Short mmCIF file of C-alpha atoms in Angstrom, two decimals:
data_model
loop_
_atom_site.label_atom_id
_atom_site.label_comp_id
_atom_site.label_asym_id
_atom_site.label_seq_id
_atom_site.Cartn_x
_atom_site.Cartn_y
_atom_site.Cartn_z
CA MET A 2 21.17 -87.72 15.56
CA LYS A 3 24.27 -86.81 17.57
CA LYS A 4 25.28 -83.18 18.01
CA PRO A 5 28.82 -82.35 16.72
CA ARG A 6 31.46 -81.93 19.37
CA TRP A 7 33.94 -79.05 19.17
CA PRO A 8 37.60 -80.00 19.69
CA SER A 9 38.70 -78.96 23.16
CA ALA A 10 41.66 -77.00 21.77
CA ILE A 11 39.38 -74.72 19.73
CA VAL A 12 37.09 -74.09 22.68
CA LEU A 13 40.04 -73.22 24.90
CA ALA A 14 41.43 -70.77 22.33
CA MET A 15 38.09 -68.96 22.00
CA LEU A 16 37.71 -68.57 25.78
CA THR A 17 41.27 -67.22 26.05
CA LEU A 18 40.61 -64.55 23.32
CA LEU A 19 37.36 -63.46 24.96
CA ALA A 20 39.05 -63.00 28.30
CA ALA A 21 41.84 -60.95 26.76
CA CYS A 22 39.33 -58.57 25.15
CA MET A 23 37.44 -58.11 28.41
CA ILE A 24 40.64 -57.34 30.29
CA GLN A 25 42.02 -54.84 27.71
CA GLN A 26 38.80 -52.86 26.97
CA PRO A 27 38.99 -50.62 30.07
CA ASP A 28 42.57 -49.70 29.17
CA VAL A 29 41.43 -48.57 25.69
CA LEU A 30 38.68 -46.38 27.19
CA THR A 31 41.11 -44.90 29.69
CA MET A 32 43.61 -44.00 27.01
CA THR A 33 40.92 -42.35 24.87
CA ALA A 34 39.66 -40.22 27.76
CA ALA A 35 43.13 -39.13 28.73
CA ARG A 36 44.12 -37.92 25.25
CA GLU A 37 44.68 -34.12 25.18
CA PRO A 38 42.74 -32.07 22.53
CA ALA A 39 44.76 -30.78 19.59
CA GLN A 40 45.43 -27.03 19.82
CA VAL A 41 44.06 -24.86 16.98
CA GLU A 42 46.87 -23.32 15.00
CA GLU A 43 47.28 -19.64 15.81
CA ILE A 44 46.22 -17.36 12.96
CA LYS A 45 48.98 -14.90 12.25
CA PRO A 46 48.05 -11.36 11.09
CA SER A 47 48.21 -10.95 7.35
CA PRO A 48 47.58 -7.96 5.08
CA GLU A 49 44.22 -9.46 4.13
CA LEU A 50 43.12 -9.80 7.76
CA VAL A 51 44.33 -6.31 8.57
CA HIS A 52 42.21 -4.86 5.76
CA ALA A 53 39.18 -6.92 6.78
CA ASN A 54 39.46 -5.82 10.40
CA ALA A 55 39.83 -2.20 9.28
CA LEU A 56 36.55 -2.50 7.32
CA SER A 57 34.88 -4.07 10.33
CA GLU A 58 36.09 -1.19 12.51
CA ALA A 59 34.67 1.28 9.96
CA PHE A 60 31.28 -0.43 10.19
CA ARG A 61 31.46 -0.19 14.00
CA GLN A 62 32.28 3.52 13.95
CA VAL A 63 29.48 4.38 11.51
CA SER A 64 26.99 2.28 13.48
CA ARG A 65 27.95 3.88 16.80
CA ALA A 66 27.54 7.35 15.31
CA THR A 67 24.28 6.63 13.46
CA LEU A 68 22.15 4.47 15.75
CA PRO A 69 21.42 7.19 18.37
CA ALA A 70 19.62 9.23 15.66
CA VAL A 71 17.60 6.35 14.18
CA VAL A 72 13.97 6.09 15.36
CA SER A 73 11.11 3.62 15.10
CA ILE A 74 7.69 4.83 14.00
CA LYS A 75 4.28 3.38 14.86
CA THR A 76 0.98 4.68 13.52
CA THR A 77 -2.69 4.23 14.33
CA GLY A 78 -5.17 4.36 11.47
CA LYS A 79 -7.97 6.85 11.10
CA VAL A 80 -11.58 5.99 11.89
CA VAL A 81 -13.69 6.14 8.74
CA ARG A 82 -17.40 5.71 8.09
CA GLN A 83 -18.60 3.48 5.28
CA ARG A 84 -22.10 2.91 4.00
CA VAL A 85 -22.92 -0.74 3.35
CA THR A 86 -23.58 -0.95 -0.40
CA ARG A 87 -23.50 -4.69 -1.04
CA ARG A 88 -26.42 -7.05 -0.67
CA GLN A 89 -26.57 -8.50 2.80
CA PHE A 90 -27.56 -11.99 1.62
CA PRO A 91 -25.68 -13.22 -1.44
CA PHE A 92 -27.83 -16.38 -1.68
CA GLU A 93 -31.21 -14.71 -2.09
CA ASP A 94 -31.50 -15.89 -5.69
CA ASP A 95 -31.23 -19.51 -4.57
CA PRO A 96 -34.67 -21.18 -4.53
CA PHE A 97 -34.03 -22.79 -1.14
CA PHE A 98 -33.20 -19.47 0.55
CA ARG A 99 -35.82 -17.39 -1.28
CA GLN A 100 -38.54 -18.44 1.20
CA PHE A 101 -36.60 -16.78 4.00
CA PHE A 102 -36.10 -13.52 2.12
CA ASP A 103 -39.84 -13.18 1.57
CA ASP A 104 -40.23 -12.90 5.33
CA PRO A 105 -40.85 -9.19 6.25
CA ARG A 106 -38.25 -9.49 8.99
CA PHE A 107 -35.53 -9.90 6.35
CA ARG A 108 -36.73 -7.44 3.72
CA GLU A 109 -34.84 -4.44 5.10
CA PHE A 110 -31.60 -6.39 4.96
CA ARG A 111 -32.19 -7.26 1.31
CA GLU A 112 -32.22 -3.63 0.24
CA GLU A 113 -29.17 -2.12 -1.43
CA GLY A 114 -27.16 -0.13 1.09
CA GLY A 115 -28.17 -2.04 4.18
CA PRO A 116 -29.84 -0.55 7.22
CA SER A 117 -27.05 1.88 8.26
CA GLU A 118 -23.48 3.07 7.97
CA ARG A 119 -20.64 1.52 9.91
CA GLU A 120 -17.37 2.75 11.36
CA TYR A 121 -14.02 1.01 11.34
CA ARG A 122 -10.45 1.98 12.06
CA MET A 123 -7.97 1.67 9.24
CA PRO A 124 -4.99 -0.53 10.11
CA GLY A 125 -1.91 1.14 11.55
CA GLY A 126 1.64 0.38 10.62
CA GLN A 127 5.25 0.60 11.59
CA GLY A 128 8.44 1.79 10.01
CA SER A 129 11.64 3.68 10.65
CA GLY A 130 13.00 7.20 10.43
CA PHE A 131 15.96 9.34 11.41
CA ILE A 132 16.45 12.71 13.07
CA ILE A 133 17.75 15.47 10.78
CA ASP A 134 17.95 18.37 13.23
CA ALA A 135 18.54 18.63 16.96
CA ASP A 136 15.10 20.15 17.63
CA GLY A 137 13.27 16.94 16.76
CA LEU A 138 12.60 16.89 13.00
CA VAL A 139 12.41 13.33 11.68
CA MET A 140 12.63 12.26 8.04
CA THR A 141 10.85 9.11 6.85
CA ASN A 142 8.79 7.74 3.96
CA ALA A 143 5.39 9.18 3.14
CA HIS A 144 3.89 5.69 2.98
CA VAL A 145 4.98 5.03 6.58
CA VAL A 146 2.75 7.84 7.93
CA ALA A 147 0.01 7.76 5.27
CA ASP A 148 -3.60 7.83 6.56
CA ALA A 149 -2.38 7.93 10.18
CA GLU A 150 -4.47 9.43 12.95
CA GLU A 151 -1.53 9.32 15.35
CA VAL A 152 2.21 8.96 14.72
CA ILE A 153 4.37 7.76 17.61
CA VAL A 154 8.15 8.15 17.39
CA ARG A 155 10.31 5.94 19.59
CA LEU A 156 13.87 7.17 20.12
CA ALA A 157 16.92 4.96 20.38
CA ASP A 158 16.84 5.26 24.20
CA GLY A 159 13.29 3.89 24.31
CA ARG A 160 11.37 7.13 24.96
CA GLU A 161 8.23 7.68 22.88
CA PHE A 162 6.79 10.93 21.57
CA THR A 163 3.58 11.66 19.69
CA ALA A 164 4.21 13.71 16.57
CA VAL A 165 2.90 17.26 16.70
CA ASP A 166 3.17 17.84 12.94
CA VAL A 167 3.33 15.54 9.91
CA LYS A 168 3.88 16.72 6.34
CA SER A 169 4.37 14.37 3.40
CA ASP A 170 4.76 14.27 -0.37
CA GLU A 171 3.30 11.13 -1.94
CA ARG A 172 4.96 11.63 -5.34
CA SER A 173 8.49 11.37 -3.91
CA ASP A 174 7.46 9.17 -0.92
CA VAL A 175 9.17 11.59 1.51
CA ALA A 176 7.73 12.89 4.79
CA VAL A 177 8.92 14.99 7.73
CA VAL A 178 7.60 14.46 11.27
CA ARG A 179 8.03 16.95 14.11
CA ILE A 180 8.23 15.88 17.75
CA LYS A 181 8.38 18.27 20.69
CA VAL A 182 11.37 17.77 22.99
CA ASP A 183 13.00 19.88 25.69
CA GLU A 184 16.55 18.93 24.78
CA LYS A 185 18.85 18.71 21.81
CA LEU A 186 18.76 15.33 20.07
CA PRO A 187 21.47 13.56 18.07
CA TRP A 188 20.97 14.06 14.34
CA LEU A 189 22.43 12.84 11.06
CA ARG A 190 24.12 14.79 8.29
CA LEU A 191 22.59 14.59 4.81
CA GLY A 192 25.21 13.74 2.20
CA ASP A 193 25.31 13.99 -1.59
CA ASP A 194 24.17 10.91 -3.51
CA ASP A 195 25.72 12.32 -6.71
CA ARG A 196 29.13 11.60 -5.17
CA MET A 197 28.29 7.94 -4.56
CA GLU A 198 29.47 5.41 -7.10
CA ILE A 199 28.47 1.85 -7.87
CA GLY A 200 30.44 -0.43 -5.54
CA ASP A 201 30.63 2.00 -2.59
CA TRP A 202 29.94 0.48 0.84
CA VAL A 203 26.67 1.48 2.55
CA LEU A 204 24.86 0.54 5.78
CA ALA A 205 21.06 0.35 6.12
CA PHE A 206 19.48 1.15 9.49
CA GLY A 207 15.95 0.56 10.72
CA SER A 208 13.46 -1.73 12.44
CA PRO A 209 12.73 -4.68 10.14
CA PHE A 210 9.79 -6.73 11.47
CA GLY A 211 9.80 -4.46 14.53
CA MET A 212 13.37 -5.36 15.54
CA ASP A 213 14.84 -1.97 16.47
CA HIS A 214 18.47 -0.93 16.04
CA THR A 215 19.12 -3.30 13.13
CA VAL A 216 22.08 -2.66 10.83
CA THR A 217 22.77 -4.40 7.51
CA GLN A 218 25.60 -3.78 5.09
CA GLY A 219 26.04 -3.85 1.35
CA ILE A 220 27.14 -1.77 -1.59
CA VAL A 221 25.55 0.64 -4.03
CA SER A 222 24.37 -1.80 -6.70
CA ALA A 223 23.00 0.74 -9.19
CA LYS A 224 21.86 4.35 -9.49
CA GLY A 225 18.94 5.84 -11.37
CA ARG A 226 16.91 2.67 -10.96
CA GLY A 227 13.17 2.78 -11.73
CA LEU A 228 10.46 0.91 -9.86
CA GLY A 229 7.37 0.07 -11.90
CA SER A 230 5.21 2.41 -13.90
CA GLY A 231 3.61 4.05 -10.89
CA MET A 232 6.83 5.49 -9.44
CA VAL A 233 8.24 8.39 -11.44
CA GLN A 234 11.48 9.05 -9.59
CA GLU A 235 14.80 7.26 -9.69
CA PHE A 236 16.15 5.18 -6.80
CA ILE A 237 19.48 4.04 -5.44
CA GLN A 238 19.71 0.26 -5.61
CA THR A 239 21.65 -1.60 -2.90
CA ASP A 240 22.12 -5.19 -1.77
CA ALA A 241 21.99 -4.17 1.89
CA ALA A 242 19.09 -6.16 3.36
CA ILE A 243 15.86 -4.14 3.65
CA ASN A 244 12.68 -5.76 4.93
CA PRO A 245 9.21 -4.63 6.05
CA GLY A 246 9.74 -2.11 8.86
CA ASN A 247 12.97 -0.78 7.34
CA SER A 248 11.03 1.78 5.30
CA GLY A 249 12.00 5.32 6.25
CA GLY A 250 15.34 4.39 7.78
CA PRO A 251 18.62 5.90 6.57
CA LEU A 252 21.03 4.45 4.03
CA VAL A 253 24.44 5.71 5.19
CA ASN A 254 27.88 5.84 3.60
CA LEU A 255 31.17 5.20 5.41
CA ARG A 256 31.49 8.92 6.18
CA GLY A 257 28.38 8.64 8.34
CA GLU A 258 26.28 10.67 5.88
CA VAL A 259 22.75 9.78 4.82
CA ILE A 260 22.68 9.15 1.08
CA GLY A 261 19.17 7.70 0.82
CA ILE A 262 15.93 6.70 2.56
CA ASN A 263 15.25 2.96 2.61
CA THR A 264 11.99 2.67 0.72
CA ALA A 265 11.20 -0.53 -1.15
CA ILE A 266 12.35 -3.97 -2.21
CA SER A 267 11.98 -5.92 -5.42
CA THR A 268 10.89 -9.35 -4.28
CA ARG A 269 9.11 -12.52 -5.32
CA SER A 270 8.96 -13.94 -1.81
CA GLY A 271 7.64 -10.87 0.05
CA GLY A 272 10.94 -10.47 1.91
CA TYR A 273 14.50 -9.50 1.09
CA ASP A 274 15.65 -11.02 -2.22
CA GLY A 275 18.85 -9.02 -2.68
CA VAL A 276 17.41 -5.94 -4.43
CA SER A 277 16.67 -2.97 -2.15
CA LEU A 278 15.79 0.57 -3.20
CA ALA A 279 16.26 3.95 -1.50
CA VAL A 280 15.05 7.47 -2.31
CA PRO A 281 18.18 9.51 -3.18
CA VAL A 282 18.98 12.02 -0.44
CA ASN A 283 19.30 14.98 -2.82
CA LEU A 284 15.66 14.53 -3.82
CA ALA A 285 14.63 13.92 -0.20
CA ARG A 286 16.42 17.10 0.96
CA TRP A 287 14.77 19.19 -1.77
CA VAL A 288 11.32 17.86 -0.84
CA ALA A 289 11.88 18.19 2.93
CA ASP A 290 13.04 21.81 2.63
CA GLN A 291 9.77 22.74 0.91
CA LEU A 292 7.63 20.74 3.32
CA LYS A 293 9.28 22.51 6.27
CA THR A 294 8.79 26.01 4.86
CA THR A 295 5.47 25.87 2.97
CA GLY A 296 3.96 22.47 3.75
CA GLU A 297 3.74 21.55 0.06
CA VAL A 298 6.05 20.76 -2.85
CA ARG A 299 6.06 22.92 -5.99
CA ARG A 300 7.51 21.31 -9.10
CA ALA A 301 8.57 22.79 -12.41
CA TYR A 302 6.92 21.78 -15.67
CA VAL A 303 7.71 22.09 -19.38
CA GLY A 304 4.63 20.56 -21.04
CA ILE A 305 5.67 17.56 -23.12
CA THR A 306 4.98 13.87 -23.30
CA MET A 307 8.06 11.79 -23.97
CA GLN A 308 9.47 8.36 -24.60
CA GLN A 309 12.80 6.87 -23.59
CA ILE A 310 15.25 6.14 -26.41
CA ASP A 311 15.99 2.43 -26.79
CA ALA A 312 18.32 0.70 -29.25
CA GLU A 313 15.78 0.64 -32.10
CA LEU A 314 14.79 4.27 -31.67
CA ALA A 315 18.45 5.28 -31.40
CA ASN A 316 19.02 3.78 -34.83
CA ALA A 317 15.94 5.53 -36.22
CA PHE A 318 17.14 8.90 -34.90
CA HIS A 319 20.74 8.28 -36.03
CA LEU A 320 22.19 8.16 -32.52
CA GLN A 321 25.30 6.05 -32.04
CA VAL A 322 24.14 4.93 -28.57
CA PRO A 323 20.72 5.15 -26.89
CA ARG A 324 20.50 8.42 -24.96
CA GLY A 325 18.00 11.12 -24.16
CA VAL A 326 14.23 11.12 -24.60
CA VAL A 327 12.11 11.84 -27.65
CA VAL A 328 9.17 14.26 -27.55
CA THR A 329 5.93 12.44 -28.44
CA GLY A 330 3.58 15.35 -27.78
CA VAL A 331 3.58 19.05 -26.93
CA VAL A 332 0.86 20.40 -24.64
CA ARG A 333 -0.98 23.38 -26.08
CA ASP A 334 -0.03 26.75 -24.50
CA SER A 335 2.66 25.11 -22.37
CA PRO A 336 6.22 26.37 -21.85
CA ALA A 337 7.42 23.78 -24.38
CA ALA A 338 4.93 25.01 -27.00
CA GLU A 339 6.06 28.60 -26.48
CA ALA A 340 9.71 27.52 -26.72
CA GLY A 341 9.11 25.84 -30.08
CA PHE A 342 9.39 22.16 -29.18
CA GLN A 343 8.14 19.69 -31.78
CA GLU A 344 7.19 16.05 -31.88
CA GLY A 345 10.28 14.05 -32.73
CA ASP A 346 12.75 16.35 -30.93
CA VAL A 347 15.31 14.31 -28.98
CA ILE A 348 16.20 16.01 -25.69
CA LEU A 349 19.88 15.44 -24.83
CA GLU A 350 20.60 17.94 -22.01
CA VAL A 351 18.63 20.16 -19.66
CA ASP A 352 20.50 23.02 -17.98
CA GLY A 353 23.79 21.27 -18.78
CA LYS A 354 22.68 17.96 -17.20
CA ARG A 355 22.81 14.90 -19.43
CA ILE A 356 19.44 13.18 -19.90
CA THR A 357 19.60 9.40 -19.70
CA SER A 358 15.98 8.29 -19.29
CA ASP A 359 12.41 9.54 -18.96
CA ARG A 360 12.61 9.28 -15.14
CA ASN A 361 15.88 11.17 -15.20
CA MET A 362 14.26 13.87 -17.34
CA LEU A 363 11.39 14.26 -14.85
CA GLY A 364 13.82 14.36 -11.93
CA VAL A 365 15.92 17.12 -13.51
CA VAL A 366 12.99 19.23 -14.69
CA GLU A 367 10.89 19.16 -11.51
CA LYS A 368 13.70 20.68 -9.43
CA LEU A 369 14.23 23.66 -11.76
CA ASN A 370 13.31 27.09 -10.40
CA ILE A 371 9.78 27.98 -11.43
CA GLY A 372 9.70 31.08 -13.66
CA GLN A 373 13.38 30.86 -14.62
CA THR A 374 14.64 30.36 -18.18
CA TYR A 375 16.89 27.39 -18.99
CA SER A 376 18.72 26.03 -22.01
CA ILE A 377 17.72 22.63 -23.40
CA ARG A 378 19.88 20.90 -26.01
CA ILE A 379 17.92 18.87 -28.56
CA LEU A 380 18.53 16.84 -31.70
CA ARG A 381 16.24 17.81 -34.60
CA ASP A 382 16.64 16.59 -38.17
CA ASN A 383 20.06 15.12 -37.25
CA ARG A 384 21.36 18.50 -36.03
CA GLU A 385 21.92 19.55 -32.43
CA GLN A 386 20.53 22.90 -31.34
CA GLU A 387 19.52 24.73 -28.17
CA LEU A 388 16.10 25.96 -27.16
CA LYS A 389 15.38 28.41 -24.35
CA ILE A 390 12.44 27.60 -22.15
CA LYS A 391 10.85 29.41 -19.22
CA VAL A 392 9.52 26.70 -16.94
CA ALA A 393 6.16 27.00 -15.17
CA GLU A 394 4.68 25.34 -12.10
CA ARG A 395 3.36 21.83 -12.61
CA PRO A 396 -0.46 22.03 -12.83
CA ALA A 397 -2.54 20.00 -10.41
CA ASP A 398 -4.56 18.60 -13.34
CA LEU A 399 -1.51 17.64 -15.35
CA ALA A 400 -2.87 14.18 -16.18
CA SER A 401 -5.68 15.68 -18.22
CA LEU A 402 -3.36 18.15 -19.98
CA GLU A 403 -0.64 15.78 -21.10
CA GLY A 404 -2.83 14.26 -23.80
CA VAL A 405 -3.52 17.62 -25.47
CA ASP A 406 -1.66 18.02 -28.74
CA SER A 407 -1.17 20.96 -31.06
CA SER A 408 -4.15 20.84 -33.39
CA ARG A 409 -3.64 20.22 -37.10
CA ASN A 410 -6.04 20.35 -40.01
CA GLY A 411 -7.63 16.98 -40.52
CA SER A 412 -9.64 15.76 -43.48
CA ASP A 413 -13.22 14.62 -43.85
CA ASN A 414 -12.27 12.25 -46.64
CA GLU A 415 -13.11 8.72 -45.45
CA ALA A 416 -11.14 6.96 -48.21
CA SER A 417 -8.79 4.18 -47.11
CA ALA A 418 -5.35 3.11 -48.26
CA GLU A 419 -3.26 -0.02 -47.81
CA PHE A 420 0.46 0.00 -47.08
CA THR A 421 1.57 -3.53 -47.84
CA GLN A 422 5.22 -2.91 -46.97
CA VAL A 423 4.24 -2.72 -43.28
CA GLY A 424 0.93 -4.60 -43.43
CA ILE A 425 -1.69 -2.00 -42.45
CA THR A 426 -4.77 -0.36 -43.88
CA VAL A 427 -5.61 3.20 -42.79
CA GLN A 428 -8.24 5.87 -43.29
CA ASN A 429 -8.29 9.58 -42.55
CA LEU A 430 -9.11 10.57 -39.00
CA THR A 431 -12.36 12.49 -39.23
CA GLU A 432 -13.77 14.63 -36.44
CA ASP A 433 -16.51 12.08 -35.77
CA LEU A 434 -14.06 9.17 -35.76
CA ALA A 435 -11.66 11.03 -33.45
CA GLN A 436 -14.50 11.61 -31.00
CA ARG A 437 -15.50 7.93 -31.06
CA LEU A 438 -11.89 6.85 -30.50
CA GLY A 439 -11.36 9.37 -27.68
CA MET A 440 -8.68 11.20 -29.65
CA ASN A 441 -7.97 14.88 -29.08
CA THR A 442 -5.86 15.32 -32.20
CA ALA A 443 -7.36 16.84 -35.35
CA GLY A 444 -5.02 15.21 -37.83
CA GLY A 445 -3.62 11.81 -38.69
CA VAL A 446 -4.69 8.47 -40.10
CA VAL A 447 -6.33 5.70 -38.10
CA ILE A 448 -5.32 2.07 -38.54
CA THR A 449 -8.38 0.05 -39.57
CA SER A 450 -6.75 -3.37 -40.08
CA VAL A 451 -3.42 -5.08 -39.53
CA ALA A 452 -2.38 -8.07 -41.63
CA ARG A 453 -1.61 -11.24 -39.69
CA ASN A 454 2.12 -11.90 -39.19
CA SER A 455 2.95 -8.56 -40.85
CA PRO A 456 5.75 -6.26 -39.63
CA ALA A 457 3.13 -3.98 -38.05
CA ALA A 458 1.56 -6.90 -36.17
CA ARG A 459 4.93 -8.04 -34.86
CA VAL A 460 5.67 -4.64 -33.29
CA GLY A 461 2.23 -4.38 -31.69
CA LEU A 462 0.29 -2.04 -33.97
CA SER A 463 -3.46 -2.63 -33.87
CA PRO A 464 -6.70 -1.17 -35.25
CA GLY A 465 -7.76 2.06 -33.54
CA MET A 466 -4.25 3.46 -33.24
CA VAL A 467 -3.71 6.81 -34.94
CA ILE A 468 -0.53 7.56 -36.89
CA THR A 469 0.40 11.26 -36.76
CA ARG A 470 4.01 11.14 -37.93
CA VAL A 471 6.08 9.06 -40.35
CA GLY A 472 9.82 9.52 -40.14
CA SER A 473 10.43 13.25 -39.74
CA ARG A 474 7.18 14.28 -41.43
CA ASN A 475 3.85 15.08 -39.78
CA VAL A 476 0.91 13.15 -41.20
CA ASP A 477 -2.53 14.81 -41.37
CA ASN A 478 -4.10 12.51 -43.95
CA ILE A 479 -3.52 9.59 -46.31
CA SER A 480 -1.87 11.80 -48.93
CA ASP A 481 0.73 12.93 -46.38
CA MET A 482 1.40 9.34 -45.36
CA GLU A 483 1.83 8.19 -48.96
CA GLU A 484 4.40 10.92 -49.59
CA ALA A 485 6.20 10.17 -46.32
CA MET A 486 6.38 6.44 -47.06
CA LYS A 487 8.07 7.18 -50.41
CA THR A 488 10.94 8.95 -48.65
CA THR A 489 11.81 6.25 -46.10
CA ASP A 490 15.57 5.94 -45.80
CA SER A 491 17.75 2.93 -46.59
CA SER A 492 17.63 1.49 -43.06
CA ASN A 493 14.86 -0.95 -44.10
CA GLN A 494 12.55 0.38 -41.41
CA VAL A 495 10.12 3.21 -40.91
CA LEU A 496 9.45 5.31 -37.81
CA PHE A 497 5.81 5.89 -36.81
CA LEU A 498 4.42 8.12 -34.06
CA VAL A 499 1.22 6.40 -32.95
CA LYS A 500 -1.43 7.55 -30.50
CA ILE A 501 -4.02 5.59 -28.57
CA SER A 502 -6.61 6.60 -25.98
CA ASP A 503 -6.75 4.92 -22.58
CA GLY A 504 -10.17 6.42 -21.84
CA ARG A 505 -8.81 9.42 -19.95
CA SER A 506 -6.01 10.80 -22.12
CA ASN A 507 -4.04 10.08 -25.27
CA ILE A 508 -0.82 8.10 -25.06
CA SER A 509 1.83 8.67 -27.73
CA ARG A 510 4.85 6.54 -28.57
CA PHE A 511 7.33 6.09 -31.40
CA VAL A 512 7.50 2.66 -33.02
CA THR A 513 10.04 1.41 -35.53
CA VAL A 514 8.50 -0.97 -38.07
CA PRO A 515 10.69 -3.08 -40.39
CA LEU A 516 9.70 -3.04 -44.05
CA SER A 517 8.41 -6.32 -45.44
CA ASP A 518 11.12 -6.59 -48.12
CA SER A 519 13.97 -6.20 -45.56
CA LYS A 520 16.14 -9.19 -44.63
#
């Protein structure tokens, strides 16, 4: 088979085109290389840029003034002795290993407690702090220096000093550390966190992950923020980045004043997630002043247990908006008992300060002057009135006292009664039954059963809880409860004060229960 032959004209045309491309390609490359880059358009000053640069300059000024007084803190843990109390060989019950444990050489290791005690050093840590007077007093968090055998403070210029005195208050998480220096050091002014408002700019200083002289910026995101059930005080919330190592560093406003101590973060990742918390400086100053002078913190005490008012309780107590706290128990022989406080009193103001939450109530009360008399405004039976109370010092064994209630006359009648409108069956709380339930109240009715899907079940009532109050009436027995249930108002709900024992003390709380015939 013959191969096809291309016409000579076509072949010539293709060769001519190829040659032209080869000749022109270098010219294209040369032109591309010689092209001059386009000049970026000059940004002309505008009011927006002027304001932004002014804010940037403010951040620079505050940082320059603050950083010399910010310190890093390293700690070494204490050496502790621990007796070995676990079995040395967890597999001794296995048939294969049992033959080895029968050997006399291994018998001493099988015994509970092991052959001896052992020593180990608790892990150290790191954090931040800031100087609050020129003679070398440093403020930080209590958890930064907790269980430390040695506290080393590194200044901004790199010099390190071993602390000669450390005093801390775990409840507020505030500590003061003294270092001995032969010169005056730069120090920071403590401001007033009450003057700060949500939206104000703040800068956070410290040593996150050991990186000294770090500054982050943000705003005050919220005030009076709580952190879990274990922390009783309120915090300043900010979106300035705080990470491990920032603890103890200052949170500073644009006047260069400390308004908080960087303390904690709310996080799901273990790092900064946008929610940072700081101890308010007014609380920190109050604690530090006492630690400096006496080495301990004395707090005032009134002697009540309380519950924060939410929307449902506000309706039950005829409040237009949720505010204040309601008294759920009065400690026997306490200042509150002597002042005439009762269960069901709603506390609105203490010494002229508005009460907004249970943490706020604790924060206001603990800073009152011990032994001084104050006015407390309450709401009782839908009428506001004032009570005078002489506050005492908070007892060391307060946890055991807070469950003590004013005793009332109980009944030995073990009869039961059913209240179908809420779905519970109750019986009188006898002395024997109170002892078995761990209750320290002498009056009330105990819930023995809760109907499935009833109003009581939906709000969390359960057998073993003791009802001591219905509406505005104290309940000592079934007869009292029957009379109280007849007088429930037209709101289609009833207010119970229930108590339950956690094994150590009694916990009281108000619960609003809808009536079964309500829509």
